Amino acid sequence: MGTSGLGRRVLGPLCAVLLAAGLLAAAPPGASAEAPFDGGRTRFSGTPVPTGQTDGPVWAVEVAGGRIYAGGEFTSTRPSGAAAGARETGQGALAAFDADTGAPIDSFSPRFGTFEDDAVPTVWATALSPDGSRLYVGGNFNSVDGQEARRIAVFDTASGRFLGQVGRNGVDGQVTALAASPDGTTLYAGGQFTQANNTRRVRTAAFDVTTPDGTGGALREWSPQLSGTIDFVGGAPKEALRVVSLAVSSDNARVFVAGPFREVNGTPMQGFAATYEGDGSLVPGFRGDYFSVPYGWGTAVEVAGDEVYVGARDDGTSGLTRREGVYSLDSTTGAETWYLNCYGDTFGLQVVGADLYVASHAHDCSANGGHPETSPRTYLAIEAVNRATGRVKPYFVQTSGATQKTRLLSRALASDGRQLVMGGGYARVNERLQGNLTRFRTGSAAPQGVVAPQVSTCRGCRQVRVRVPLAFDRDDVRLRYEIIRRNQTGQPVRRIARQSVIWRKGAIVFRDRGPARGSRVFYRVRVSDPTGATRLSGRSRTVRVGRP
């Protein structure tokens, strides 16, 4: 959770012209006059659509079989719009929601048990089989529907049917990361365990899952050895030694491991390593210091084609050496393609087409063309990033009202191409009540914050001063403002383009010399984004021009 980064001032030609003409108010001190975001469009709207909710954090999400699966530390779900405690289902740990409507699926109701009577069964990690037909879940539980399932279980995604425990005896400690190989033969697991199938496997294990139901049985050799606790400033242990994310290269040859560790197989590797899928040995070429030594560590790994994306957090390093953003690396050589230098810990990654979506609480992405540090601080729950360049795109999703045990808000992302699903620990999304789970459809939302202009004139004046407060858009920065006199919506008296962002206050000021002396006029403003999504303000007050 970093401190402020370096902001930027960029003054575009359009703004310079408008300022010179007296048509645009100057930006407030410390604010950028132009938003330097990547010009490409994002696939998803920044405004959520109705989705069921949970009463506790969602740590993992998947979309498959016409369903959204959410796993976490919750004990119940409820429909979209329902207040906490209303219309609760009592479905905990793992729940399903209709992928079209977002409504909870009541017929999916697996019951998880734990070894400790007072513990809340928790799903920390999920993974899909390559064909999307099976859902693997890992966490802290020992049974599903009364059947043994020691911390790893598998479900049919289309029906939600519990298929069984993965492995002959599961594992003896929490599972916090899962990944299925692209060829569907192997399930990789990471966490805080010391045995798998009653065989020594410390924090990492791999299961053969070639059986028809995907439950598997035999252990594979892969089990890299992790060591070195991540300490906080002053040397106090901050994070338990474990794996938090796993991913497998597209050719099945390499397994990527991330978590709060400092060594792998006795070699310094700060929070991230690439290993061979066979024996778990290290792949040459991958550095041991992508992240800040000694406090940084990898939190999320996502593979797409020949690239592997790795996000991180850092609770100790100060200054510009802190690494909390995302690396894009060649998945074979470890060569760096780009680094997204955002401040604010990263927790989830999802590739969709040409974009990489990043779940975090970023507060300064100015080094990569995103939002600057502001006061008070502006946090974004998701950044959209151009995969080719590493530059930030306009996408302004915000969460607030963290639930107990986490103030880290957005934690997991998933997509089927039609929608982006976000899980985490929050009570609101874009200032509207929505507990811990939400989703965004493809398209663009209309501008927000569109209010009636403020107008004034003076005794004997033959003009009206029209002040238009800046609006904002959740998925665009290039907005067009059309100032409308009276009800002449088809003939705006002035059109002005202005880059607008949610954290920047300000206004466009226009002096209208068109009305006849003695006439009474009022104004509206119509604001539109590049897709044509439009919002019309209400009426200003009416003023009389050139009154004696």
Tab-separated table of N, CA, C and O in Angstrom, residues 82 267 288 296 410 446:
chain	number	residue	atom	x	y	z
A	82	ALA	N	-31.167	-6.155	-2.525
A	82	ALA	CA	-31.634	-6.522	-1.189
A	82	ALA	C	-30.654	-6.015	-0.138
A	82	ALA	O	-29.437	-6.139	-0.287
A	267	THR	N	17.058	-20.833	-3.979
A	267	THR	CA	17.546	-19.714	-4.790
A	267	THR	C	16.712	-18.469	-4.502
A	267	THR	O	15.484	-18.554	-4.453
A	288	GLY	N	15.058	-12.931	-10.100
A	288	GLY	CA	14.599	-13.119	-8.730
A	288	GLY	C	14.202	-11.835	-8.061
A	288	GLY	O	13.806	-11.841	-6.896
A	296	GLY	N	8.419	-6.938	-1.130
A	296	GLY	CA	7.437	-7.142	-2.189
A	296	GLY	C	7.209	-8.606	-2.499
A	296	GLY	O	8.064	-9.456	-2.261
A	410	SER	N	-11.313	-4.818	-4.023
A	410	SER	CA	-11.445	-5.744	-5.152
A	410	SER	C	-10.342	-6.790	-5.099
A	410	SER	O	-9.171	-6.460	-4.959
A	446	ALA	N	-23.501	6.029	-19.972
A	446	ALA	CA	-23.670	7.462	-20.225
A	446	ALA	C	-22.906	8.271	-19.187
A	446	ALA	O	-22.640	7.794	-18.079
